[in-house]
Tab-separated table of N, CA and C in Angstrom:
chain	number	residue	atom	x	y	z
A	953	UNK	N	13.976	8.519	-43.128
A	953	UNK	CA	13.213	9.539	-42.468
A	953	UNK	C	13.613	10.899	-43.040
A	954	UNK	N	13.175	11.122	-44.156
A	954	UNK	CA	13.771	12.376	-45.225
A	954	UNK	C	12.791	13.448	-44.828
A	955	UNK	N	13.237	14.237	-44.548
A	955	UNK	CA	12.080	16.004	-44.884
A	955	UNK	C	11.947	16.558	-45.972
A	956	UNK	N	11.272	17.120	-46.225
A	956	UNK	CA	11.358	18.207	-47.172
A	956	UNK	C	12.215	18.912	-48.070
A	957	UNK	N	13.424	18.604	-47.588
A	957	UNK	CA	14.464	19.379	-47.105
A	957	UNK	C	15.528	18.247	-47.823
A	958	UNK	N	15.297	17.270	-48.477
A	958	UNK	CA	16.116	16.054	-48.770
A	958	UNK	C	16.197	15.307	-47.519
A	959	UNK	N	17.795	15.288	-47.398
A	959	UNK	CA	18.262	13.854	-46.307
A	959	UNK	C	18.013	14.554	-44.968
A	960	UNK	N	17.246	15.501	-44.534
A	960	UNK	CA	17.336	16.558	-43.155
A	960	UNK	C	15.666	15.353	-42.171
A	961	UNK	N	15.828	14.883	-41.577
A	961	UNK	CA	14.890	14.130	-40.871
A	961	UNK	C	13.424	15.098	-40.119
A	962	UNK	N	12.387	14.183	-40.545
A	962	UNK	CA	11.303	15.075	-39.782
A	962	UNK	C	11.531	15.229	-38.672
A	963	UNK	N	12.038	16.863	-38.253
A	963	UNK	CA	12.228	17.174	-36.609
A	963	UNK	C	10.800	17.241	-35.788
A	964	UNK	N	10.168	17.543	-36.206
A	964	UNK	CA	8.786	17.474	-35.758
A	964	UNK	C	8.358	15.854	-34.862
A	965	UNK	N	8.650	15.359	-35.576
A	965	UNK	CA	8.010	13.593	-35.666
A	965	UNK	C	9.361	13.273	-34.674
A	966	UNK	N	10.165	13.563	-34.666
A	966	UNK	CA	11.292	13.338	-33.532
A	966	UNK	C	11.445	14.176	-32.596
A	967	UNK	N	10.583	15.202	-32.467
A	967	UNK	CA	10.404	15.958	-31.443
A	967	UNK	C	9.197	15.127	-30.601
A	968	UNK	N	8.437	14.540	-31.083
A	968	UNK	CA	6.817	13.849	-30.926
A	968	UNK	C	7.653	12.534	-30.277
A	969	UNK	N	7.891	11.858	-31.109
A	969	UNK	CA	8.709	10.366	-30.301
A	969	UNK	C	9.670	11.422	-29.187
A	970	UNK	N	10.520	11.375	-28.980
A	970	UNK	CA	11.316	11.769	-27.752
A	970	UNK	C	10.281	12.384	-26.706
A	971	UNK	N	9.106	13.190	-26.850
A	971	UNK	CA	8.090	13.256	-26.349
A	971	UNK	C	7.556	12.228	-25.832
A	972	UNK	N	7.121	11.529	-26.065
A	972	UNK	CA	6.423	10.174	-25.767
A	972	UNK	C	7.553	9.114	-25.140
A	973	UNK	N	8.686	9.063	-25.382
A	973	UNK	CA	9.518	8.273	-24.690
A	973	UNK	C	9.461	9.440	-23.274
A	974	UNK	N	10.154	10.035	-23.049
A	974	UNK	CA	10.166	11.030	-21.832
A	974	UNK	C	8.799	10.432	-21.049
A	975	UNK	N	7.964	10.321	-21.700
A	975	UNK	CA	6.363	10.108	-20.871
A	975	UNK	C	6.539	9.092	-20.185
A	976	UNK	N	7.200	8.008	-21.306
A	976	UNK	CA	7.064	6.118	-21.066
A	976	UNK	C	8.284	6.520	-19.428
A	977	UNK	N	9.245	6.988	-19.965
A	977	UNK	CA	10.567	7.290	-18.545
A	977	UNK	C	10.210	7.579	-17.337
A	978	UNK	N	9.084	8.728	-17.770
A	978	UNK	CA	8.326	8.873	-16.184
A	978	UNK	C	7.480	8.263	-15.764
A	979	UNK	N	6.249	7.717	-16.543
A	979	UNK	CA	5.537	6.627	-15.714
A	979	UNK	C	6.534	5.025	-15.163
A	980	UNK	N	7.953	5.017	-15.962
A	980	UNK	CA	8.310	3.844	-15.239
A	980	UNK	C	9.163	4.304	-13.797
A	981	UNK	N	9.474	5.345	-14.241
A	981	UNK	CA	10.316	5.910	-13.283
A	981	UNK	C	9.326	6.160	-11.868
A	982	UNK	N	8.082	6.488	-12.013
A	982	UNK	CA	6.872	6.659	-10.609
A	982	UNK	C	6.899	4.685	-10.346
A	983	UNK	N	6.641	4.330	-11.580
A	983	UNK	CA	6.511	2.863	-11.190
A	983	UNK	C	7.592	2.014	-10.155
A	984	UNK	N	9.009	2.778	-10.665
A	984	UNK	CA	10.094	2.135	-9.404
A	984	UNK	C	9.734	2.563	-8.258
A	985	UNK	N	9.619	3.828	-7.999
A	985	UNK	CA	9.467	4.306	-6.667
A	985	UNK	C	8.554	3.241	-5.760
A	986	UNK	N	7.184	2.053	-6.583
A	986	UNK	CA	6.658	1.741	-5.730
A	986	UNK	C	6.897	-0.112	-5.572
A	987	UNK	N	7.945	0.025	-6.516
A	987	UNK	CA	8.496	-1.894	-6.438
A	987	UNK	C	9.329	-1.655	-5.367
A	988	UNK	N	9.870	-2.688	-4.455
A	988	UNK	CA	10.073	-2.699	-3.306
A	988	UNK	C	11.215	-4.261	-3.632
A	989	UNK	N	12.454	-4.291	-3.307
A	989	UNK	CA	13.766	-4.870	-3.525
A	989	UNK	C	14.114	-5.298	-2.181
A	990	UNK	N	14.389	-6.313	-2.129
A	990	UNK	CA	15.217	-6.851	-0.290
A	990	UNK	C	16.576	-7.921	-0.889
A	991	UNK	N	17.498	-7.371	-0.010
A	991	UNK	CA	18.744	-7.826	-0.409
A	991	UNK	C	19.041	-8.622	1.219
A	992	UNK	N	20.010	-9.770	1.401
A	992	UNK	CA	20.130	-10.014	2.992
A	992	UNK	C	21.430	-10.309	3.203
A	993	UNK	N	21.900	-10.548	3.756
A	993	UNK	CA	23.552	-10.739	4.275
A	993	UNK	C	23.687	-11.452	5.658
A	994	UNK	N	24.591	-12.532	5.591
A	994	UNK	CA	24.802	-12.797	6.746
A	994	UNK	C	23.932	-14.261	7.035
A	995	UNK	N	23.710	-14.647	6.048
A	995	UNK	CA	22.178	-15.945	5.636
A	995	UNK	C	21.303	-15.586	6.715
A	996	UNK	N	20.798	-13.819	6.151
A	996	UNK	CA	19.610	-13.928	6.130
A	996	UNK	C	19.308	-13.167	7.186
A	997	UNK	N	20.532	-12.558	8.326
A	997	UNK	CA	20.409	-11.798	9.496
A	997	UNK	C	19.799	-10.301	9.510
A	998	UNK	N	20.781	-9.922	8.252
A	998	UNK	CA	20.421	-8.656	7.917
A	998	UNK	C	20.196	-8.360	6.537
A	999	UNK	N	18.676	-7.579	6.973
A	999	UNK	CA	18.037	-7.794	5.415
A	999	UNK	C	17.512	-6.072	5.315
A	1000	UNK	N	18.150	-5.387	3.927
A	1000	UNK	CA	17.751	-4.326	3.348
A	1000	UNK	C	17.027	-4.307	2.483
A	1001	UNK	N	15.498	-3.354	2.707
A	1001	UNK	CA	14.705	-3.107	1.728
A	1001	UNK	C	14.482	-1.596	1.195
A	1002	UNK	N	15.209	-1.710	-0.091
A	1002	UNK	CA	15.308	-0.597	-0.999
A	1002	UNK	C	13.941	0.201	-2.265
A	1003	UNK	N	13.743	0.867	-2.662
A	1003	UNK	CA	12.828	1.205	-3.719
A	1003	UNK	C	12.968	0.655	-5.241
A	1004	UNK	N	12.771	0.383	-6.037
A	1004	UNK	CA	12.944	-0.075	-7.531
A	1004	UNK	C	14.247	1.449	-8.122
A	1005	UNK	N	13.679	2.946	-7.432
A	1005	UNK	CA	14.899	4.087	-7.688
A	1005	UNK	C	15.824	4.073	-6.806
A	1006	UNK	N	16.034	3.432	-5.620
A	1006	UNK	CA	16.987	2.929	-4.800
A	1006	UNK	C	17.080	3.807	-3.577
A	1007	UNK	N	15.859	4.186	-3.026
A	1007	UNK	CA	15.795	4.680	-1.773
A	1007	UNK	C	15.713	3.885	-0.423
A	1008	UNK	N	16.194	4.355	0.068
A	1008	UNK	CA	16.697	3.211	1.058
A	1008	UNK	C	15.212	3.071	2.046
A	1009	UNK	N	14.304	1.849	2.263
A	1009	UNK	CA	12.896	1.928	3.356
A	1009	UNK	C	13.369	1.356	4.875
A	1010	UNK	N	14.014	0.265	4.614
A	1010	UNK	CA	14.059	-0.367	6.076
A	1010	UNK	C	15.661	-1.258	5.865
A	1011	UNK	N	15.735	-1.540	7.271
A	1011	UNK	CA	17.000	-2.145	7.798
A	1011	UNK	C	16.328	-3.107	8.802
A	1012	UNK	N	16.626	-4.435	8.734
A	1012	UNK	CA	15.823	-5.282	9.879
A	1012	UNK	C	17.109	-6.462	10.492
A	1013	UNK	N	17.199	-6.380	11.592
A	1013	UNK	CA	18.666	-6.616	11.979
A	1013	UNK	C	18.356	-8.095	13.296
A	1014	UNK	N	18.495	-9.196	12.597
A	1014	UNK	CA	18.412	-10.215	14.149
A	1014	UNK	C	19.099	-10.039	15.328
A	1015	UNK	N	18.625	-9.555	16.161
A	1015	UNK	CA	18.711	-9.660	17.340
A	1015	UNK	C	20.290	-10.856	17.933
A	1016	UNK	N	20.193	-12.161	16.997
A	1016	UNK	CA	21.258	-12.981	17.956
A	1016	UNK	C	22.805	-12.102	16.899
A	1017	UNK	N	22.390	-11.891	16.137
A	1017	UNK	CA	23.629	-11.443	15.215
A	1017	UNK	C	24.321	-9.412	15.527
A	1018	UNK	N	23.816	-9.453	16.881
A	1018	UNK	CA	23.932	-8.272	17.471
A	1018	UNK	C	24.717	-8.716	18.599
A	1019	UNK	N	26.344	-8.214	18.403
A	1019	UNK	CA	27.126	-8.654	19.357
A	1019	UNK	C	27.743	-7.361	19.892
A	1020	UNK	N	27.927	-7.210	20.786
A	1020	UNK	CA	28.787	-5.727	21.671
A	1020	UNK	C	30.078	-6.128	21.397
A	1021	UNK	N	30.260	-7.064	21.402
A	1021	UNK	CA	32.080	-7.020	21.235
A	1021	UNK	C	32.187	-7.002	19.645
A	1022	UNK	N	31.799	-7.675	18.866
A	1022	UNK	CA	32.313	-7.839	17.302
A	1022	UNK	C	31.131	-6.556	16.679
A	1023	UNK	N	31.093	-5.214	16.907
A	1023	UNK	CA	30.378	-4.238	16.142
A	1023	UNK	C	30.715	-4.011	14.786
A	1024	UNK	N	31.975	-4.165	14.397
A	1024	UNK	CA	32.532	-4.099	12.932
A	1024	UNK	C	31.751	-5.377	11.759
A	1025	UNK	N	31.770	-6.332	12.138
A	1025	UNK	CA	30.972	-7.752	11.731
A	1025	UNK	C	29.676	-6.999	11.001
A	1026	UNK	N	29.131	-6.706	12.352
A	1026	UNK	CA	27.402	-6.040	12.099
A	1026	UNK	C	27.200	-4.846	10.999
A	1027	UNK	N	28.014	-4.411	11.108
A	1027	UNK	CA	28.308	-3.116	10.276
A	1027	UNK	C	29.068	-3.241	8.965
A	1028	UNK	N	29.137	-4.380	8.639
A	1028	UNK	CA	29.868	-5.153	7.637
A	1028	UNK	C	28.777	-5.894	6.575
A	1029	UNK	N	27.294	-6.732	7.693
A	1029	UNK	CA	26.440	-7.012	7.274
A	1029	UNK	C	25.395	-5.780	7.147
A	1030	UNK	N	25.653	-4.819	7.094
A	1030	UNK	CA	24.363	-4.118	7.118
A	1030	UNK	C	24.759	-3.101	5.505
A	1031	UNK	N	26.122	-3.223	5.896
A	1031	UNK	CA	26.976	-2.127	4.634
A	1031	UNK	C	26.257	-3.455	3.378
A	1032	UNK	N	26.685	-4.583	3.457
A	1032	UNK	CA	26.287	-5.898	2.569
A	1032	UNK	C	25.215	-5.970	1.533
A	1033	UNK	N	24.050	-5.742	2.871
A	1033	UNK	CA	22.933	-5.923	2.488
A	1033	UNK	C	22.878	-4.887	1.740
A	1034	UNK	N	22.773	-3.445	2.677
A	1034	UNK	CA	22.018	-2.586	1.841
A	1034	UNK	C	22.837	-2.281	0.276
A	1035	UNK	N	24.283	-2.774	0.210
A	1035	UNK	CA	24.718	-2.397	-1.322
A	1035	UNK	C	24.093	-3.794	-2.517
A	1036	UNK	N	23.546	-4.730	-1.755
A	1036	UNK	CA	23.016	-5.569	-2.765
A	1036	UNK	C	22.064	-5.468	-2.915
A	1037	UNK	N	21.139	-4.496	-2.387
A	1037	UNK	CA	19.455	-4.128	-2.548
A	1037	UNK	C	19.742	-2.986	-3.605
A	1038	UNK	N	20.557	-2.438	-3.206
A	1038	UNK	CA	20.788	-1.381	-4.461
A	1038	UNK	C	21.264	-1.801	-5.596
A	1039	UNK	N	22.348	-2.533	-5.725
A	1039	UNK	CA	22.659	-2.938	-6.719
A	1039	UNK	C	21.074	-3.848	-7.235
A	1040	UNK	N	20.483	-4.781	-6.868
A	1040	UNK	CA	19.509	-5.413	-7.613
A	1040	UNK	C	18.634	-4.141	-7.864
A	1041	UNK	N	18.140	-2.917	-7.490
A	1041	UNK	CA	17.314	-1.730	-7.614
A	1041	UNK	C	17.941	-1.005	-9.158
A	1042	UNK	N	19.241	-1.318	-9.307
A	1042	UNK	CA	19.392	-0.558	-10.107
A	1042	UNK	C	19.587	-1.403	-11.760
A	1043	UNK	N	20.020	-3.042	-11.053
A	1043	UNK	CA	19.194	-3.764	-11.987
A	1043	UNK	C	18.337	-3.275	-13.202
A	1044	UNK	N	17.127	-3.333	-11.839
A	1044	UNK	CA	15.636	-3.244	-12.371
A	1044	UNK	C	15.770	-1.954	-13.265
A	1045	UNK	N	16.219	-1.008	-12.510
A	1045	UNK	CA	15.817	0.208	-13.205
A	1045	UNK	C	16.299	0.030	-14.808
A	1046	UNK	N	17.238	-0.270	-15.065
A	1046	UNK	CA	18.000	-0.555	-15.906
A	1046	UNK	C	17.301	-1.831	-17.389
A	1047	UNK	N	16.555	-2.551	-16.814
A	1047	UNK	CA	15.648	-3.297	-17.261
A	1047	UNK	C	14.423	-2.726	-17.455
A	1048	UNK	N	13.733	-1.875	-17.041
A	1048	UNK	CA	13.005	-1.730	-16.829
A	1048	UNK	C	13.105	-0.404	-17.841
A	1049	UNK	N	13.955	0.844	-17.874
A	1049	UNK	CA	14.084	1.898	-18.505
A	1049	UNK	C	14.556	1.155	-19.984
A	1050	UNK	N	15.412	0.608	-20.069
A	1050	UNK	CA	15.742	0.006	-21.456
A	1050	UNK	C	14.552	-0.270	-22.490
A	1051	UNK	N	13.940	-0.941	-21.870
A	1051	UNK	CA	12.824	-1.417	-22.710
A	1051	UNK	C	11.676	0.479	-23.512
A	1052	UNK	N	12.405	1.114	-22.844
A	1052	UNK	CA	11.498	2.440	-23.022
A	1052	UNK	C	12.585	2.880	-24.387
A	1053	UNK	N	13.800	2.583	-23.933
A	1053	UNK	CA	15.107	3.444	-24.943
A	1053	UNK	C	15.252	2.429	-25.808
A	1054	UNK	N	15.286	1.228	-26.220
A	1054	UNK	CA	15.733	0.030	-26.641
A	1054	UNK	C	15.839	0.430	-28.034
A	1055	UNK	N	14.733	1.732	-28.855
A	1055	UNK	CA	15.167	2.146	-30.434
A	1055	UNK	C	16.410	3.233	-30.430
A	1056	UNK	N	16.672	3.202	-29.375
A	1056	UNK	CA	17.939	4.826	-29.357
A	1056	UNK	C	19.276	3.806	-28.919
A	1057	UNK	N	19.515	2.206	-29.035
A	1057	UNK	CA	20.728	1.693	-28.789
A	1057	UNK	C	21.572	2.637	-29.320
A	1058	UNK	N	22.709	2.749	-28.824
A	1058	UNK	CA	23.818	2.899	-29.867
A	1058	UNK	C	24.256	4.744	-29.984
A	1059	UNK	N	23.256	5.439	-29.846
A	1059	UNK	CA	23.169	6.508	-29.849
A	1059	UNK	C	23.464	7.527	-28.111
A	1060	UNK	N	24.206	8.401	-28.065
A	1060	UNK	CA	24.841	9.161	-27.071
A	1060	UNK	C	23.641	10.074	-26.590
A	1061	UNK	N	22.824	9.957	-25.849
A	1061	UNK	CA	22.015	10.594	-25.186
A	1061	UNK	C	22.158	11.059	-23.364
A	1062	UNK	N	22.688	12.147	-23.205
A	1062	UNK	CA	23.071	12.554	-21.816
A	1062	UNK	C	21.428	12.133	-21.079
A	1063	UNK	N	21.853	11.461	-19.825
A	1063	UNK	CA	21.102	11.142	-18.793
A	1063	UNK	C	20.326	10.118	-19.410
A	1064	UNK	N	20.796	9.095	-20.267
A	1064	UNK	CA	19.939	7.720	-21.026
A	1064	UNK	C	21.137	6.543	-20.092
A	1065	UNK	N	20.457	5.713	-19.204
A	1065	UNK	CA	21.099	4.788	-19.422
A	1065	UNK	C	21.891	3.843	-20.020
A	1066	UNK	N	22.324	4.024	-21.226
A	1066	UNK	CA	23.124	3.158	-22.199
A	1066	UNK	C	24.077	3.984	-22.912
């Protein structure tokens, strides 16, 4: 990728790609906001549903697994869930943004996943 210039790379044409990746980042990045992740704990008592960017939507909590005496338990399954909805959210993101960066492996880019 020589310029003009000898071994100096068309900045232009790499100003244009990094352009167009930025684009691909934000349409996937609107796209997480609307995938929807459920993580559960507890087989299944308490179940967190997170965003694909990892905003937290709902907490849905069974009723028999709601005890007044053991509150720490409950709060144990709810901490559970919601860190494994995130963790699979960030997964995705991660899968999902890669495939946008996948020609910049290897290379130090602040705020690039890799």
């Amino acid at each position: 990728m020589a310029g003009p210039f000898g071994g100096m790379p068309n900045i232009a044409k790499i100003m244009k790609e990094a352009q167009q990746m930025g684009d691909k980042m934000k349409k996937v990045e609107e796209e997480l906001k609307t995938i929807q992740v459920e993580a559960a704990s507890g087989g299944g008592m308490v179940k967190a549903v997170v965003t694909g960017s990892g905003d937290l939507l709902s907490i849905k909590i069974a009723p028999e697994v709601v005890d007044p005496e053991d509150v720490e338990m409950l709060e144990d399954l709810v901490v559970t869930a919601i860190r494994e909805a995130l963790e699979s959210a960030q997964e995705l993101r991660e899968e999902k943004l890669g495939g946008v960066t996948a020609g910049l492996q290897g290379m130090k880019v602040p705020g690039l996943p890799f």
